[in-house]
Amino acid sequence: MFKKFLCLMAALVLVAACDTTGENGGAGSMNGANGGGVGHNGPVHPGTQEDLVVNVGDRVFFAFNESDLTPEARATLDRQSAWLKKYATVRVTVEGHCDERGTREYNLALGERRATAIKNYLVADGVKADRVKTISYGKERPAVLGSNEAAWAQNRRGVTVVTP
Amino acid sequence: MSRKLTVEIERHERSVFWLIFSFAIYFLAATLWCPTSAYADVRIDITRGVVEPIPIAIPAFYGAGGNEAQFGRDIAEVVSNDLVRSGLFSAVDPQSFVQDADSLLVAPHFADWRVLNTQALVVGKVEAQQDGRLKVEFRLWDVFAEQQMTGLAYFTVPSNWRRVAHIVADAIYKRITGEDGYFDTRIVYVAETGPGNNRIKRLAIMDQDGDNNRILSDGSALVLTPRFSPTLQEITYMAYYNNRPRVYLFNIDTGQQEVLGDFSNMTFAPRFSPDGNRVIFSLSESGNSNIYTMDLRTRHVQQITNHPSINTAPCFSPDAQHITFESDRGGSQQIYTMRANGSDVQRISFGEGHYGTPVWSPRGDLIAFTKLHDGHFYIGVMRPDGSDERELTEAFHAEGPTWAPNGRVLMFFKDLPEGPGGRGNRARLYSIDLTGYNEREVSTPTDASDPAWSPLLP
């Protein structure tokens, strides 16, 4: 029953993630913060960023000023770790991001803490530590523009990006 | 930029008579509690909060030739703008001036200026020298006492005329307030362009009044939180070159830069020590951030905090004996102080909300901060023991105070909520008096954030 619930949550998160990335696809981030080139209708190549975004979910979300992983986040990361084990040569960078409602330097530290929480979860799940790097962007690279709670909730995130 | 200004003090006229006279007036004012005596010294107590601005007349400095006259007009305008922006002076309308520069040099007609309620009068002269330099001289008159308060002369290359104007304004400010001025200073900041989700941020530097704006980095990498060295040749800042967020040192004169140290994780939140020989910063490791210093001469790295939490935004006290920083070690972002070796950690912020970005005043008496409470941001100050907290301004978002070198004025940045359609937050720089009055936008060509005030230029 619980497993079924998790699957349902995972599906919901996946849908949400797709919405988010689709909305901002092609925004031209230098670092893939917005999920990479999602938005075209070609075949999805296994083991790519696009595969991760469409079939796994590339991001998890955090509560305000928190770096604890929610049940939804853990479900996404379970799928990410399974995916990473399947494509054993893929390396990733986990980006930690914050909303705009904090000071710059604190948010850099908080973003790093979020990215590290994600990395630690993946590593505890069996992904080799040297395949996962972390980087914090603090509040510098919001995924969604807007000064409202809906936007902030989308921006408090950790995004897993395949290293080219 | 780095050309050294030749400063020669021609005369600093303060007769014994004047000293005795001004002492006598003080005594009288203190006894009678009558600060508006007609013959009171032209003097402002800038610690008192809102003050009635002193009406000051600054006619164009006299110049015999057309070129000299143009410099005379420009210099008078910059001096006037500096003083008026401080909020402590109001400019007497030039339309009402009763004497021109030429006749003022012979003798000010004090009675006529008094009719305009002018309390202070600046009379200046610009003279081209044989060697191509300009001689700029001025006298500051107390109109009611009919006394010269100060008089100075400067020799400079013509291209340096704005700096001379700022130095003249500093001299006037100092003579009347008793405090050092802050007009001959620069601001380093982050110039922002582009949409909010892909903001381009460049290092930029300008004079304190927004003039001489110069961009120092090409925008290929994100740059954040620049801070001046007390020796002025260098800036320390954080940048994402090669997607590796690290602290950098940047030489303003040569344009050369180098990464600070060799760390495998993110370094951020840098500031110079008061003597300029060390940089204090944060290093992230395993999700925590701790504070370190690096000696720029020996490259010796010292860990100052060792706590499994966020410890960042470090700033030395002016005597380098203490450090203030922010930490969430107690559960939420708050401001702490400690000895420079990391011992004796004390939490000093206890109001409602979160506190960050502590910056020690150059005078040592206060710590400025950013506070977040109930959806609002505040810029405020408190004493180093946490007492006497005062909010100076409130906004949807305000952050990152920096002190003018005299510890009387703060600069920070503010931005507006993101509008519909992502037109971008409008981030701008503002200055405000320590009293909470006289908040003014500092004009920048683009959006701007993370200002840092230089010391007085050497």
Coordinates of C-alpha atoms in Angstrom, one line a residue:
Chain A
M1 CA 0.0 0.0 0.0
F2 CA 2.8 2.4 1.0
K3 CA 4.7 1.5 -2.1
K4 CA 1.6 2.2 -4.2
F5 CA 1.4 5.6 -2.5
L6 CA 5.0 6.3 -3.2
C7 CA 4.5 5.5 -6.9
L8 CA 1.6 7.8 -7.1
M9 CA 3.6 10.6 -5.4
A10 CA 6.5 9.9 -7.8
A11 CA 4.2 10.2 -10.8
L12 CA 2.8 13.5 -9.4
V13 CA 6.3 14.9 -8.8
L14 CA 7.3 13.8 -12.3
V15 CA 4.3 15.6 -13.8
A16 CA 5.2 18.7 -11.8
A17 CA 8.8 18.5 -12.8
C18 CA 7.9 18.2 -16.5
D19 CA 5.6 21.2 -16.2
T20 CA 8.4 23.3 -14.6
T21 CA 11.0 22.4 -17.1
G22 CA 8.7 22.7 -20.0
E23 CA 7.7 26.2 -19.0
N24 CA 11.3 27.3 -18.8
G25 CA 12.9 25.1 -21.4
G26 CA 15.3 27.0 -23.6
A27 CA 15.7 29.8 -21.1
G28 CA 19.4 29.6 -21.9
S29 CA 21.1 28.9 -18.6
M30 CA 24.8 28.4 -18.8
N31 CA 24.6 25.5 -16.4
G32 CA 21.5 23.6 -17.3
A33 CA 19.8 24.9 -14.2
N34 CA 16.5 24.8 -16.1
G35 CA 16.6 21.2 -17.0
G36 CA 18.4 21.4 -20.4
G37 CA 16.9 21.3 -23.8
V38 CA 13.5 19.9 -23.1
G39 CA 10.8 20.9 -25.4
H40 CA 11.4 19.2 -28.7
N41 CA 9.5 16.0 -29.7
G42 CA 12.4 13.8 -30.9
P43 CA 13.2 10.4 -29.4
V44 CA 14.6 10.5 -25.9
H45 CA 18.1 9.0 -25.8
P46 CA 18.6 6.8 -22.7
G47 CA 21.2 8.0 -20.2
T48 CA 20.9 11.6 -21.2
Q49 CA 19.7 14.7 -19.3
E50 CA 16.5 14.6 -21.4
D51 CA 16.0 11.0 -20.3
L52 CA 16.5 12.0 -16.7
V53 CA 14.1 14.9 -16.9
V54 CA 11.3 13.1 -18.8
N55 CA 11.5 9.6 -17.3
V56 CA 13.0 10.1 -13.9
G57 CA 12.6 13.6 -12.6
D58 CA 15.7 15.9 -12.4
R59 CA 14.7 18.0 -9.4
V60 CA 13.4 17.9 -5.9
F61 CA 11.9 20.8 -3.9
F62 CA 12.5 22.1 -0.4
A63 CA 10.5 23.9 2.3
F64 CA 11.5 27.5 3.2
N65 CA 15.0 27.6 4.7
E66 CA 15.1 23.8 4.9
S67 CA 17.4 21.2 3.4
D68 CA 15.4 18.1 4.7
L69 CA 14.3 15.8 2.0
T70 CA 10.5 15.4 1.8
P71 CA 9.0 12.0 1.1
E72 CA 8.3 13.2 -2.5
A73 CA 12.0 14.2 -2.8
R74 CA 13.1 10.8 -1.6
A75 CA 10.9 9.1 -4.1
T76 CA 12.4 11.1 -6.9
L77 CA 16.0 10.5 -5.6
D78 CA 15.2 6.7 -5.4
R79 CA 14.4 6.8 -9.1
Q80 CA 17.5 8.9 -9.8
S81 CA 19.8 6.5 -8.0
A82 CA 18.3 3.5 -9.8
W83 CA 18.8 5.4 -13.1
L84 CA 22.4 6.3 -12.2
K85 CA 23.1 2.6 -11.4
K86 CA 21.6 1.7 -14.8
Y87 CA 23.9 4.2 -16.6
A88 CA 27.0 3.6 -14.6
T89 CA 29.3 5.9 -16.7
V90 CA 27.1 8.9 -16.2
R91 CA 28.4 11.6 -13.9
V92 CA 26.1 14.3 -12.5
T93 CA 26.3 17.7 -10.7
V94 CA 23.7 18.4 -8.2
E95 CA 22.8 22.1 -8.2
G96 CA 21.4 23.6 -4.9
H97 CA 19.1 26.6 -5.4
C98 CA 17.1 28.9 -3.1
D99 CA 14.3 31.4 -3.4
E100 CA 14.8 35.1 -3.3
R101 CA 13.7 35.6 0.3
G102 CA 17.1 35.3 1.9
T103 CA 20.4 37.1 2.0
R104 CA 22.9 36.3 -0.7
E105 CA 25.7 34.6 1.2
Y106 CA 23.4 32.7 3.5
N107 CA 21.6 31.4 0.4
L108 CA 24.9 30.3 -1.1
A109 CA 25.5 28.2 2.1
L110 CA 21.9 26.9 2.1
G111 CA 22.1 25.9 -1.6
E112 CA 25.3 24.0 -0.9
R113 CA 23.6 22.3 2.1
R114 CA 20.6 21.3 -0.1
A115 CA 22.9 19.9 -2.9
T116 CA 24.8 18.0 -0.3
A117 CA 21.6 16.5 1.2
I118 CA 20.8 15.2 -2.2
K119 CA 24.3 13.8 -2.9
N120 CA 24.3 12.1 0.5
Y121 CA 21.0 10.4 -0.2
L122 CA 22.2 9.2 -3.6
V123 CA 25.5 7.9 -2.1
A124 CA 23.7 6.2 0.7
D125 CA 21.6 4.5 -1.9
G126 CA 24.7 3.1 -3.5
V127 CA 25.8 5.7 -6.1
K128 CA 29.5 6.1 -6.0
A129 CA 30.4 9.4 -4.4
D130 CA 32.9 10.4 -7.1
R131 CA 30.1 10.4 -9.7
V132 CA 28.2 13.1 -7.9
K133 CA 29.5 16.7 -7.6
T134 CA 27.6 19.6 -5.9
I135 CA 27.4 23.3 -6.7
S136 CA 25.4 26.0 -5.0
Y137 CA 23.8 28.9 -7.0
G138 CA 22.1 30.4 -3.9
K139 CA 19.3 32.6 -5.2
E140 CA 21.2 33.6 -8.4
R141 CA 19.4 31.2 -10.9
P142 CA 15.7 31.0 -10.2
A143 CA 13.8 28.5 -12.3
V144 CA 10.6 30.5 -12.2
L145 CA 10.3 34.2 -12.3
G146 CA 7.9 35.7 -9.9
S147 CA 7.7 37.2 -6.4
N148 CA 5.1 34.9 -4.9
E149 CA 4.9 31.7 -2.9
A150 CA 4.2 29.5 -6.0
A151 CA 7.4 30.8 -7.7
W152 CA 9.5 30.6 -4.5
A153 CA 8.4 26.9 -4.0
Q154 CA 9.6 26.0 -7.5
N155 CA 12.9 27.8 -6.9
R156 CA 13.8 26.1 -3.6
R157 CA 15.2 23.1 -5.4
G158 CA 18.0 20.7 -6.1
V159 CA 18.5 19.9 -9.8
T160 CA 20.5 16.9 -11.0
V161 CA 22.4 17.7 -14.2
V162 CA 24.3 15.2 -16.3
T163 CA 27.9 16.3 -16.7
P164 CA 28.7 16.5 -20.4
Chain B
M1 CA 42.8 56.8 -11.8
S2 CA 45.8 56.1 -9.7
R3 CA 47.5 59.4 -10.4
K4 CA 48.5 60.8 -7.1
L5 CA 46.9 64.1 -6.3
T6 CA 49.2 66.9 -5.2
V7 CA 47.7 68.5 -2.2
E8 CA 49.2 71.5 -0.6
I9 CA 47.8 73.3 2.3
E10 CA 48.2 77.0 1.6
R11 CA 46.5 78.2 4.6
H12 CA 44.3 77.0 7.4
E13 CA 43.2 80.2 9.0
R14 CA 41.9 79.8 12.5
S15 CA 43.0 82.8 14.5
V16 CA 43.4 82.7 18.2
F17 CA 40.6 85.2 18.3
W18 CA 38.4 82.8 16.4
L19 CA 39.2 79.9 18.7
I20 CA 38.3 82.0 21.7
F21 CA 35.3 83.4 20.0
S22 CA 33.9 79.9 19.1
F23 CA 34.6 78.6 22.5
A24 CA 32.7 81.5 24.0
I25 CA 29.8 80.8 21.7
Y26 CA 29.8 77.2 22.7
F27 CA 29.8 78.2 26.3
L28 CA 27.0 80.6 25.8
A29 CA 24.9 78.1 23.8
A30 CA 25.3 75.4 26.4
T31 CA 24.4 77.8 29.2
L32 CA 21.4 79.4 27.5
W33 CA 20.4 76.3 25.5
C34 CA 19.9 78.5 22.6
P35 CA 21.3 76.8 19.5
T36 CA 19.9 79.3 17.0
S37 CA 21.8 82.3 18.2
A38 CA 22.4 84.6 15.3
Y39 CA 26.1 84.5 15.8
A40 CA 26.4 80.8 16.5
D41 CA 29.2 78.9 14.8
V42 CA 28.1 77.2 11.6
R43 CA 28.2 73.7 12.9
I44 CA 26.1 70.6 12.6
D45 CA 25.8 67.8 15.2
I46 CA 25.2 64.9 12.8
T47 CA 24.5 62.5 15.6
R48 CA 21.3 64.2 16.4
G49 CA 19.0 62.8 13.8
V50 CA 17.0 65.1 11.6
V51 CA 18.7 68.5 11.4
E52 CA 17.7 71.6 9.6
P53 CA 20.0 71.7 6.6
I54 CA 22.5 74.6 6.6
P55 CA 21.9 76.9 3.7
I56 CA 25.2 77.1 1.8
A57 CA 26.0 79.2 -1.2
I58 CA 28.6 77.9 -3.6
P59 CA 28.9 80.3 -6.6
A60 CA 31.0 79.1 -9.6
F61 CA 34.7 79.3 -8.8
Y62 CA 36.3 82.2 -10.4
G63 CA 38.3 81.5 -13.6
A64 CA 40.1 84.2 -15.7
G65 CA 40.1 82.3 -19.0
G66 CA 37.1 80.4 -20.6
N67 CA 38.7 77.1 -19.7
E68 CA 39.3 78.0 -16.1
A69 CA 35.8 79.5 -15.8
Q70 CA 34.3 76.2 -17.1
F71 CA 36.3 74.2 -14.5
G72 CA 35.2 76.7 -11.9
R73 CA 31.5 76.1 -12.7
D74 CA 31.9 72.3 -12.8
I75 CA 33.8 72.1 -9.6
A76 CA 31.3 74.3 -7.7
E77 CA 28.5 72.1 -9.0
V78 CA 30.1 68.9 -7.8
V79 CA 30.9 70.4 -4.4
S80 CA 27.3 71.6 -4.1
N81 CA 25.9 68.2 -5.2
D82 CA 28.1 66.3 -2.7
L83 CA 27.0 68.5 0.2
V84 CA 23.3 68.6 -0.6
R85 CA 23.2 64.8 -1.0
S86 CA 24.5 64.5 2.5
G87 CA 21.2 66.0 3.7
L88 CA 23.1 68.3 6.0
F89 CA 23.2 71.3 3.6
S90 CA 20.7 73.0 1.3
A91 CA 22.0 74.9 -1.7
V92 CA 21.1 78.6 -1.9
D93 CA 19.5 79.2 -5.3
P94 CA 22.1 80.5 -7.7
Q95 CA 19.5 82.7 -9.2
S96 CA 19.4 84.8 -6.0
F97 CA 23.2 85.2 -5.7
V98 CA 24.1 88.8 -4.9
Q99 CA 27.7 88.6 -5.9
D100 CA 29.7 87.0 -8.7
A101 CA 32.9 85.0 -8.3
D102 CA 35.0 88.0 -9.3
S103 CA 33.8 90.4 -6.7
L104 CA 33.6 87.7 -4.1
L105 CA 37.3 87.3 -4.3
V106 CA 37.8 90.9 -3.3
A107 CA 35.4 90.7 -0.3
P108 CA 32.1 89.0 0.4
H109 CA 29.3 91.4 1.1
F110 CA 28.1 89.5 4.2
A111 CA 25.1 91.7 4.9
D112 CA 23.7 90.9 1.5
W113 CA 24.3 87.2 1.8
R114 CA 22.6 87.3 5.2
V115 CA 19.5 88.7 3.6
L116 CA 19.3 85.4 1.7
N117 CA 19.7 83.5 5.0
T118 CA 23.0 82.1 3.7
Q119 CA 24.9 80.7 6.6
A120 CA 28.0 79.4 4.8
L121 CA 29.6 80.8 1.7
V122 CA 32.2 79.1 -0.5
V123 CA 34.4 81.3 -2.6
G124 CA 36.8 79.6 -5.0
K125 CA 39.2 80.2 -7.8
V126 CA 40.7 78.1 -10.6
E127 CA 44.0 79.1 -12.1
A128 CA 45.9 77.4 -14.9
Q129 CA 49.6 76.9 -14.0
Q130 CA 52.6 77.2 -16.3
D131 CA 53.2 73.4 -16.1
G132 CA 49.7 72.6 -17.2
R133 CA 48.3 71.9 -13.8
L134 CA 45.3 73.6 -12.2
K135 CA 45.5 75.5 -9.0
V136 CA 42.1 75.2 -7.2
E137 CA 41.6 77.2 -4.1
F138 CA 38.6 78.0 -1.9
R139 CA 37.6 79.7 1.3
L140 CA 34.7 78.8 3.5
W141 CA 33.1 81.8 5.1
D142 CA 30.8 81.9 8.1
V143 CA 28.4 84.5 6.9
F144 CA 26.9 85.5 10.2
A145 CA 30.2 85.7 12.0
E146 CA 31.9 87.2 9.0
Q147 CA 34.8 84.9 9.6
Q148 CA 36.8 82.5 7.4
M149 CA 36.4 79.0 8.7
T150 CA 38.9 77.3 6.4
G151 CA 40.8 77.9 3.2
L152 CA 42.8 75.4 1.1
A153 CA 44.5 75.2 -2.2
Y154 CA 45.2 72.2 -4.4
F155 CA 47.4 71.6 -7.5
T156 CA 46.2 69.0 -9.9
V157 CA 46.2 67.8 -13.5
P158 CA 43.0 69.1 -15.1
S159 CA 41.6 65.6 -15.7
N160 CA 41.5 65.2 -11.9
W161 CA 39.2 68.1 -11.3
R162 CA 36.3 65.9 -10.0
R163 CA 38.5 64.5 -7.3
V164 CA 39.6 68.0 -6.3
A165 CA 35.9 68.9 -6.1
H166 CA 35.2 65.9 -3.8
I167 CA 38.2 66.8 -1.6
V168 CA 36.9 70.4 -1.3
A169 CA 33.5 69.1 -0.3
D170 CA 35.2 66.8 2.3
A171 CA 37.1 69.8 3.7
I172 CA 33.9 71.8 4.0
Y173 CA 32.0 68.8 5.6
K174 CA 34.7 68.2 8.1
R175 CA 35.0 71.9 9.1
I176 CA 31.3 72.2 9.7
T177 CA 30.4 68.8 11.2
G178 CA 33.7 68.0 12.9
E179 CA 33.6 64.5 11.2
D180 CA 35.7 63.3 8.3
G181 CA 34.0 63.5 5.0
Y182 CA 33.3 60.6 2.6
F183 CA 33.0 62.3 -0.8
D184 CA 36.5 61.4 -2.2
T185 CA 35.6 57.7 -2.2
R186 CA 34.5 55.0 -4.7
I187 CA 31.9 52.3 -4.7
V188 CA 32.5 48.8 -6.1
Y189 CA 29.3 47.0 -6.9
V190 CA 27.7 44.4 -9.2
A191 CA 26.1 45.7 -12.4
E192 CA 23.1 43.6 -13.4
T193 CA 21.5 43.1 -16.8
G194 CA 19.3 40.5 -18.4
P195 CA 16.3 38.5 -17.3
G196 CA 15.9 37.3 -13.7
N197 CA 16.5 33.7 -14.5
N198 CA 19.7 34.3 -16.4
R199 CA 21.0 37.5 -14.9
I200 CA 24.3 38.8 -16.2
K201 CA 26.4 40.2 -13.4
R202 CA 29.5 42.3 -13.9
L203 CA 32.0 43.9 -11.5
A204 CA 31.7 47.7 -11.7
I205 CA 33.3 50.6 -9.9
M206 CA 32.3 54.3 -9.7
D207 CA 32.8 57.4 -7.7
Q208 CA 30.6 57.7 -4.6
D209 CA 28.3 60.1 -6.5
G210 CA 27.8 57.7 -9.4
D211 CA 30.2 59.3 -11.8
N212 CA 33.2 57.7 -13.6
N213 CA 31.3 54.4 -13.8
R214 CA 33.6 51.6 -15.1
I215 CA 32.8 47.9 -15.8
L216 CA 35.6 45.6 -14.7
S217 CA 34.5 42.1 -15.8
D218 CA 33.0 40.9 -19.1
G219 CA 29.9 39.1 -17.7
S220 CA 30.9 35.6 -18.9
A221 CA 30.9 34.5 -15.3
L222 CA 28.6 35.3 -12.4
V223 CA 30.3 37.6 -9.9
L224 CA 29.0 38.5 -6.4
T225 CA 29.8 40.4 -3.2
P226 CA 32.9 42.5 -4.2
R227 CA 34.7 44.3 -1.3
F228 CA 37.4 46.9 -1.2
S229 CA 40.8 46.4 0.3
P230 CA 41.8 49.1 2.8
T231 CA 44.8 49.7 0.6
L232 CA 42.5 50.3 -2.4
Q233 CA 44.4 48.6 -5.1
E234 CA 42.5 45.4 -4.7
I235 CA 39.0 44.0 -4.6
T236 CA 38.0 40.6 -3.2
Y237 CA 34.9 39.0 -4.6
M238 CA 33.3 35.7 -5.5
A239 CA 32.9 34.4 -9.0
Y240 CA 31.8 31.3 -10.9
Y241 CA 34.6 31.1 -13.4
N242 CA 34.6 27.5 -15.0
N243 CA 31.5 26.8 -12.8
R244 CA 33.7 26.7 -9.8
P245 CA 32.4 29.2 -7.2
R246 CA 35.5 30.6 -5.5
V247 CA 36.8 33.8 -3.9
Y248 CA 39.1 35.9 -6.2
L249 CA 41.4 38.9 -5.8
F250 CA 41.3 41.6 -8.4
N251 CA 43.8 44.4 -8.9
I252 CA 42.0 47.5 -9.9
D253 CA 45.0 49.2 -11.5
T254 CA 46.4 46.2 -13.5
G255 CA 43.1 44.3 -14.1
Q256 CA 44.9 41.1 -13.0
Q257 CA 43.1 38.6 -10.9
E258 CA 43.8 35.4 -9.1
V259 CA 41.8 32.8 -7.2
L260 CA 42.3 32.9 -3.5
G261 CA 44.0 29.7 -2.4
D262 CA 43.4 26.2 -3.7
F263 CA 40.2 24.8 -2.2
S264 CA 38.3 21.8 -3.5
N265 CA 34.9 23.2 -2.3
M266 CA 33.1 26.5 -2.7
T267 CA 34.7 29.6 -1.0
F268 CA 32.5 32.7 -0.6
A269 CA 31.7 35.7 1.5
P270 CA 35.1 37.3 1.4
R271 CA 36.3 40.5 3.2
F272 CA 39.7 42.0 3.9
S273 CA 41.1 42.3 7.4
P274 CA 41.4 46.0 8.5
D275 CA 45.1 46.0 7.6
G276 CA 44.5 44.5 4.2
N277 CA 46.9 41.6 4.8
R278 CA 44.3 38.9 5.2
V279 CA 41.1 37.8 3.6
I280 CA 38.4 36.3 5.8
F281 CA 35.8 34.0 4.0
S282 CA 33.7 30.9 4.2
L283 CA 34.5 27.5 3.0
S284 CA 31.8 24.9 2.5
E285 CA 32.4 21.3 3.3
S286 CA 29.9 18.5 3.7
G287 CA 27.0 20.9 3.6
N288 CA 28.4 23.1 6.4
S289 CA 30.1 26.4 6.0
N290 CA 32.9 27.5 8.3
I291 CA 35.0 30.7 8.5
Y292 CA 38.7 30.8 7.6
T293 CA 41.3 33.4 7.1
M294 CA 44.2 33.4 4.6
D295 CA 47.3 35.6 5.0
L296 CA 48.0 37.1 1.6
R297 CA 51.7 37.3 2.2
T298 CA 52.4 33.8 3.6
R299 CA 49.3 32.0 2.1
H300 CA 48.8 30.5 5.6
V301 CA 45.2 29.4 6.1
Q302 CA 43.6 29.4 9.5
Q303 CA 40.2 27.9 10.4
I304 CA 38.3 30.2 12.7
T305 CA 35.0 28.4 13.3
N306 CA 34.5 24.7 13.5
H307 CA 30.8 24.0 13.8
P308 CA 28.4 21.7 11.9
S309 CA 26.2 24.6 10.7
I310 CA 26.2 27.6 8.4
N311 CA 28.8 30.2 9.5
T312 CA 29.3 32.9 7.0
A313 CA 29.3 36.7 6.2
P314 CA 32.4 37.3 8.5
C315 CA 33.6 40.8 9.1
F316 CA 36.4 42.0 11.4
S317 CA 36.1 44.8 13.9
P318 CA 38.2 47.8 12.9
D319 CA 40.8 46.9 15.6
A320 CA 40.9 43.3 14.2
Q321 CA 40.4 41.9 17.7
H322 CA 36.9 40.6 17.0
I323 CA 34.8 39.1 14.2
T324 CA 31.1 39.3 13.6
F325 CA 29.4 36.7 11.4
E326 CA 26.0 35.0 10.8
S327 CA 25.2 31.4 11.8
D328 CA 22.2 29.1 12.0
R329 CA 23.9 27.1 14.8
G330 CA 21.0 28.0 17.1
G331 CA 18.4 26.9 14.7
S332 CA 17.9 30.1 12.6
Q333 CA 20.1 32.7 10.9
Q334 CA 21.4 35.1 13.6
I335 CA 24.3 37.4 14.2
Y336 CA 27.2 36.4 16.4
T337 CA 30.5 37.9 17.6
M338 CA 33.7 36.1 18.6
R339 CA 37.3 36.9 19.3
A340 CA 39.6 36.9 16.2
N341 CA 40.9 33.4 17.1
G342 CA 37.3 32.0 17.1
S343 CA 36.9 31.8 20.9
D344 CA 34.1 33.4 23.0
V345 CA 31.3 33.1 20.5
Q346 CA 28.3 35.2 21.5
R347 CA 24.9 35.6 19.9
I348 CA 24.0 39.2 19.6
S349 CA 20.7 39.4 17.6
F350 CA 17.6 38.5 19.6
G351 CA 14.8 40.4 17.9
E352 CA 12.1 38.6 16.0
G353 CA 13.1 37.3 12.6
H354 CA 16.3 36.3 10.9
Y355 CA 19.5 38.4 10.9
G356 CA 22.4 38.4 8.4
T357 CA 25.1 40.4 6.7
P358 CA 26.7 41.9 9.8
V359 CA 29.2 44.7 8.9
W360 CA 31.2 46.4 11.6
S361 CA 31.3 50.2 11.4
P362 CA 34.7 51.8 10.7
R363 CA 34.2 53.6 14.0
G364 CA 33.7 50.4 15.8
D365 CA 30.6 51.5 17.7
L366 CA 27.9 49.7 15.6
I367 CA 27.2 46.7 13.5
A368 CA 24.9 47.1 10.5
F369 CA 22.8 44.2 9.4
T370 CA 20.0 42.9 7.1
K371 CA 16.9 41.6 8.9
L372 CA 14.1 39.4 7.6
H373 CA 10.9 39.4 9.5
D374 CA 7.3 38.5 8.4
G375 CA 8.0 38.9 4.7
H376 CA 9.9 42.2 5.0
F377 CA 13.5 43.1 4.8
Y378 CA 15.1 45.8 7.0
I379 CA 18.5 47.5 7.1
G380 CA 19.4 48.2 10.7
V381 CA 22.2 48.8 13.2
M382 CA 22.9 47.5 16.7
R383 CA 25.8 47.8 19.1
P384 CA 28.4 45.1 19.1
D385 CA 26.8 43.6 22.3
G386 CA 23.4 43.5 20.5
S387 CA 21.9 46.4 22.4
D388 CA 20.1 49.4 21.0
E389 CA 18.9 47.7 17.8
R390 CA 17.4 50.2 15.3
E391 CA 15.9 49.6 11.9
L392 CA 16.8 52.4 9.4
T393 CA 14.7 51.3 6.5
E394 CA 12.2 48.6 5.4
A395 CA 11.5 47.2 1.9
F396 CA 10.1 44.2 0.0
H397 CA 13.8 43.4 -0.4
A398 CA 16.8 45.3 1.0
E399 CA 20.1 43.8 1.7
G400 CA 23.9 44.2 2.1
P401 CA 24.7 47.4 4.0
T402 CA 28.2 48.9 3.6
W403 CA 29.6 51.8 5.6
A404 CA 30.9 55.1 4.4
P405 CA 34.4 55.5 5.9
N406 CA 33.2 58.0 8.5
G407 CA 30.7 55.6 9.8
R408 CA 27.8 58.1 9.4
V409 CA 26.2 56.9 6.1
L410 CA 25.3 53.4 4.8
M411 CA 24.7 52.2 1.3
F412 CA 22.7 49.1 0.4
F413 CA 20.6 47.7 -2.4
K414 CA 16.9 47.3 -2.8
D415 CA 14.8 45.6 -5.4
L416 CA 11.1 45.5 -6.2
P417 CA 8.9 42.4 -6.5
E418 CA 9.2 40.6 -9.8
G419 CA 6.5 41.9 -12.1
P420 CA 4.3 39.9 -14.4
G421 CA 6.0 38.7 -17.5
G422 CA 9.4 38.6 -15.9
R423 CA 10.4 42.2 -16.5
G424 CA 13.1 41.7 -13.9
N425 CA 13.6 43.0 -10.4
R426 CA 14.7 46.6 -10.4
A427 CA 17.7 46.4 -8.2
R428 CA 19.2 49.8 -7.2
L429 CA 21.7 51.2 -4.8
Y430 CA 20.6 53.6 -2.0
S431 CA 22.3 55.6 0.7
I432 CA 20.9 56.4 4.0
D433 CA 22.1 58.3 7.1
L434 CA 22.8 56.4 10.3
T435 CA 19.9 58.4 11.7
G436 CA 17.5 56.7 9.3
Y437 CA 16.9 59.9 7.4
N438 CA 17.9 61.1 3.9
E439 CA 17.5 57.9 2.0
R440 CA 18.5 58.5 -1.6
E441 CA 19.0 56.4 -4.7
V442 CA 22.6 56.3 -6.0
S443 CA 22.4 56.7 -9.8
T444 CA 23.8 53.7 -11.8
P445 CA 23.5 53.1 -15.5
T446 CA 22.0 49.6 -15.0
D447 CA 20.5 47.6 -12.2
A448 CA 22.9 47.3 -9.3
S449 CA 23.5 45.3 -6.2
D450 CA 26.2 44.4 -3.6
P451 CA 27.7 47.8 -3.1
A452 CA 30.9 48.2 -1.1
W453 CA 32.3 51.6 -0.1
S454 CA 36.0 52.3 -0.3
P455 CA 38.0 54.1 2.4
L456 CA 38.9 57.7 1.7
L457 CA 41.2 57.7 -1.3
P458 CA 44.9 58.2 -0.4

